[in-house]
Amino acid sequence: MAGNLTLTMIKPDAVKKNAIGGILKMMNDGGFKIVAMKYMHLSKTKAEAFYAVHKERPFYGELTEFMSSGPIVAAILEKDNAVEDFRKLIGATNPAEAEDGTIRKVYATSIGENAVHGSDSDENAQIEGDFFFSQQERF
Ligand code: ATP
Ligand code: MG
């Protein structure tokens, strides 16, 4: 059975565009409840740890530089079938391919600066949620 939690980040590009409120509204309107939330600046080391699965990819340096370039919002979101439904709501990695009505269609700039992160599996949703939040920080 699909899990009901996913982990999101509002990335530095979207924070700089003053889009935190607009993106949180799209998440709420999409049926997602906020279980935990933090406004923080990831160090380069923390960004490298979060994206360790992409270590061998050519864009790893660019990605971790970008993710540590300014503050982010990290949140755990709850909804039935959360991982799959949230990836539908955020749209394709490349905003040029993102469907109308998706968060990346509205707010992303490029494949690198694409406004939001969403977990890609229930297993990673749990790992990523634990990366940012203790049990006491979840409601
Ligand atoms: P995310 O994991 O952030 O939700 P995703 O699952 O859609 O995005 P991944 O393949 O996991 O995409 O890539 C992680 C992130 O790495 C992307 O969101 C993007 O910011 C960056 N990225 C991916 N491909 C490229 C690329 N070709 N050039 C630059 N950055 C890239
Ligand atoms: Mg991913």
Short mmCIF file of C-alpha atoms and ligand atoms in Angstrom, two decimals:
data_model
loop_
_atom_site.label_atom_id
_atom_site.label_comp_id
_atom_site.label_asym_id
_atom_site.label_seq_id
_atom_site.Cartn_x
_atom_site.Cartn_y
_atom_site.Cartn_z
CA MET A 1 0.00 0.00 0.00
CA ALA A 2 1.24 3.48 -0.85
CA GLY A 3 2.34 5.66 2.07
CA ASN A 4 0.73 8.93 3.07
CA LEU A 5 3.83 11.11 3.63
CA THR A 6 6.29 12.93 1.37
CA LEU A 7 9.14 15.39 1.92
CA THR A 8 9.29 18.67 0.04
CA MET A 9 11.69 21.59 -0.13
CA ILE A 10 10.90 25.02 -1.51
CA LYS A 11 14.25 25.67 -3.20
CA PRO A 12 16.37 28.87 -3.00
CA ASP A 13 15.16 30.20 -6.38
CA ALA A 14 11.52 30.14 -5.25
CA VAL A 15 12.33 31.65 -1.85
CA LYS A 16 14.16 34.51 -3.64
CA LYS A 17 11.11 35.06 -5.88
CA ASN A 18 8.99 35.55 -2.74
CA ALA A 19 6.97 32.47 -3.75
CA ILE A 20 6.82 30.62 -0.40
CA GLY A 21 3.22 31.67 0.23
CA GLY A 22 2.03 30.91 -3.30
CA ILE A 23 3.66 27.46 -3.28
CA LEU A 24 2.32 26.53 0.17
CA LYS A 25 -1.16 27.55 -1.05
CA MET A 26 -0.84 25.25 -4.08
CA MET A 27 0.22 22.41 -1.75
CA ASN A 28 -2.76 23.02 0.58
CA ASP A 29 -5.18 23.43 -2.34
CA GLY A 30 -3.82 20.13 -3.71
CA GLY A 31 -5.01 18.38 -0.56
CA PHE A 32 -1.69 18.19 1.31
CA LYS A 33 -1.57 18.82 5.06
CA ILE A 34 1.64 20.20 6.63
CA VAL A 35 2.96 17.76 9.26
CA ALA A 36 6.31 19.52 9.88
CA MET A 37 8.00 22.64 8.53
CA LYS A 38 11.35 24.51 8.81
CA TYR A 39 12.85 27.65 7.22
CA MET A 40 16.61 27.16 7.09
CA HIS A 41 19.85 27.58 5.15
CA LEU A 42 21.45 24.26 4.12
CA SER A 43 25.24 24.22 4.36
CA LYS A 44 27.09 22.82 1.32
CA THR A 45 27.90 19.72 3.40
CA LYS A 46 24.23 19.18 4.32
CA ALA A 47 23.15 19.69 0.68
CA GLU A 48 25.77 17.14 -0.42
CA ALA A 49 24.47 14.66 2.14
CA PHE A 50 20.83 15.18 1.12
CA TYR A 51 21.62 14.63 -2.58
CA ALA A 52 24.24 11.87 -2.03
CA VAL A 53 22.27 9.58 -4.40
CA HIS A 54 23.20 11.98 -7.22
CA LYS A 55 26.94 12.03 -6.32
CA GLU A 56 28.03 10.55 -9.65
CA ARG A 57 25.78 12.76 -11.81
CA PRO A 58 27.43 15.59 -13.79
CA PHE A 59 25.16 18.22 -12.18
CA TYR A 60 25.93 17.23 -8.53
CA GLY A 61 28.30 20.18 -7.93
CA GLU A 62 25.92 22.69 -9.51
CA LEU A 63 22.94 21.21 -7.65
CA THR A 64 24.57 21.30 -4.20
CA GLU A 65 25.96 24.84 -4.80
CA PHE A 66 22.48 25.99 -5.73
CA MET A 67 20.73 24.24 -2.82
CA SER A 68 23.14 25.92 -0.37
CA SER A 69 22.96 29.35 -2.07
CA GLY A 70 20.13 30.67 0.09
CA PRO A 71 17.41 29.64 2.53
CA ILE A 72 14.92 26.86 1.79
CA VAL A 73 11.68 25.68 3.36
CA ALA A 74 11.59 21.96 4.19
CA ALA A 75 8.29 20.28 5.03
CA ILE A 76 6.71 16.88 5.54
CA LEU A 77 3.34 16.69 3.77
CA GLU A 78 0.49 14.23 4.33
CA LYS A 79 -2.13 12.93 1.90
CA ASP A 80 -3.25 9.51 0.66
CA ASN A 81 -0.78 8.30 -2.01
CA ALA A 82 1.42 11.28 -1.09
CA VAL A 83 4.60 10.59 -3.11
CA GLU A 84 2.90 9.97 -6.45
CA ASP A 85 0.23 12.66 -6.05
CA PHE A 86 2.79 15.25 -4.98
CA ARG A 87 5.05 14.54 -7.96
CA LYS A 88 1.99 15.11 -10.18
CA LEU A 89 1.37 18.44 -8.42
CA ILE A 90 4.97 19.63 -8.82
CA GLY A 91 5.30 18.59 -12.49
CA ALA A 92 8.28 17.52 -14.62
CA THR A 93 11.88 18.19 -13.48
CA ASN A 94 12.37 20.42 -16.54
CA PRO A 95 9.78 23.23 -16.28
CA ALA A 96 9.62 23.40 -20.11
CA GLU A 97 7.95 19.97 -19.89
CA ALA A 98 5.80 20.67 -16.82
CA GLU A 99 2.03 20.59 -17.33
CA ASP A 100 -0.22 23.59 -16.81
CA GLY A 101 -1.35 23.94 -13.22
CA THR A 102 1.78 22.35 -11.74
CA ILE A 103 4.00 24.16 -9.24
CA ARG A 104 7.06 24.00 -11.51
CA LYS A 105 5.06 25.34 -14.49
CA VAL A 106 4.16 28.40 -12.40
CA TYR A 107 7.37 28.96 -10.42
CA ALA A 108 10.39 27.10 -11.88
CA THR A 109 13.04 28.87 -13.95
CA SER A 110 15.12 26.00 -15.39
CA ILE A 111 15.91 22.30 -14.92
CA GLY A 112 18.41 23.26 -12.20
CA GLU A 113 16.41 26.02 -10.52
CA ASN A 114 13.09 24.24 -10.45
CA ALA A 115 11.40 25.70 -7.35
CA VAL A 116 10.53 22.54 -5.40
CA HIS A 117 11.68 19.08 -4.42
CA GLY A 118 9.43 16.05 -3.94
CA SER A 119 10.45 12.59 -2.67
CA ASP A 120 10.53 9.89 -5.35
CA SER A 121 9.51 6.85 -3.22
CA ASP A 122 7.98 6.02 0.16
CA GLU A 123 11.38 4.76 1.32
CA ASN A 124 13.09 8.04 0.37
CA ALA A 125 10.22 10.07 1.87
CA GLN A 126 11.00 8.46 5.23
CA ILE A 127 14.78 8.91 4.89
CA GLU A 128 14.38 12.55 3.80
CA GLY A 129 11.82 13.32 6.52
CA ASP A 130 14.22 11.93 9.13
CA PHE A 131 17.03 14.07 7.61
CA PHE A 132 15.20 17.26 8.65
CA PHE A 133 12.77 16.44 11.48
CA SER A 134 12.67 14.69 14.84
CA GLN A 135 9.46 12.98 16.01
CA GLN A 136 8.77 15.94 18.35
CA GLU A 137 8.71 18.33 15.36
CA ARG A 138 5.83 16.48 13.60
CA PHE A 139 2.17 17.34 14.19
P1 ATP B 1 13.83 16.63 -6.99
O1 ATP B 1 14.59 15.42 -6.53
O2 ATP B 1 14.50 17.94 -6.65
O3 ATP B 1 12.39 16.59 -6.60
P2 ATP B 1 13.47 15.40 -9.54
O4 ATP B 1 13.20 14.15 -8.78
O5 ATP B 1 12.41 15.88 -10.48
O6 ATP B 1 13.81 16.61 -8.57
P3 ATP B 1 16.14 14.40 -9.97
O7 ATP B 1 16.48 13.57 -11.15
O8 ATP B 1 15.98 13.74 -8.64
O9 ATP B 1 14.83 15.26 -10.34
O10 ATP B 1 17.24 15.54 -9.86
C1 ATP B 1 17.39 16.26 -8.64
C2 ATP B 1 17.58 17.72 -8.95
O11 ATP B 1 18.82 17.89 -9.62
C3 ATP B 1 16.54 18.34 -9.89
O12 ATP B 1 15.37 18.78 -9.26
C4 ATP B 1 17.31 19.52 -10.42
O13 ATP B 1 17.30 20.62 -9.49
C5 ATP B 1 18.71 18.99 -10.53
N1 ATP B 1 18.96 18.49 -11.87
C6 ATP B 1 18.48 17.36 -12.45
N2 ATP B 1 18.90 17.22 -13.71
C7 ATP B 1 19.69 18.30 -13.95
C8 ATP B 1 20.44 18.75 -15.06
N3 ATP B 1 20.47 18.06 -16.20
N4 ATP B 1 21.12 19.91 -14.94
C9 ATP B 1 21.12 20.62 -13.80
N5 ATP B 1 20.42 20.25 -12.68
C10 ATP B 1 19.73 19.11 -12.77
MG MG B 2 14.47 13.44 -7.24
#
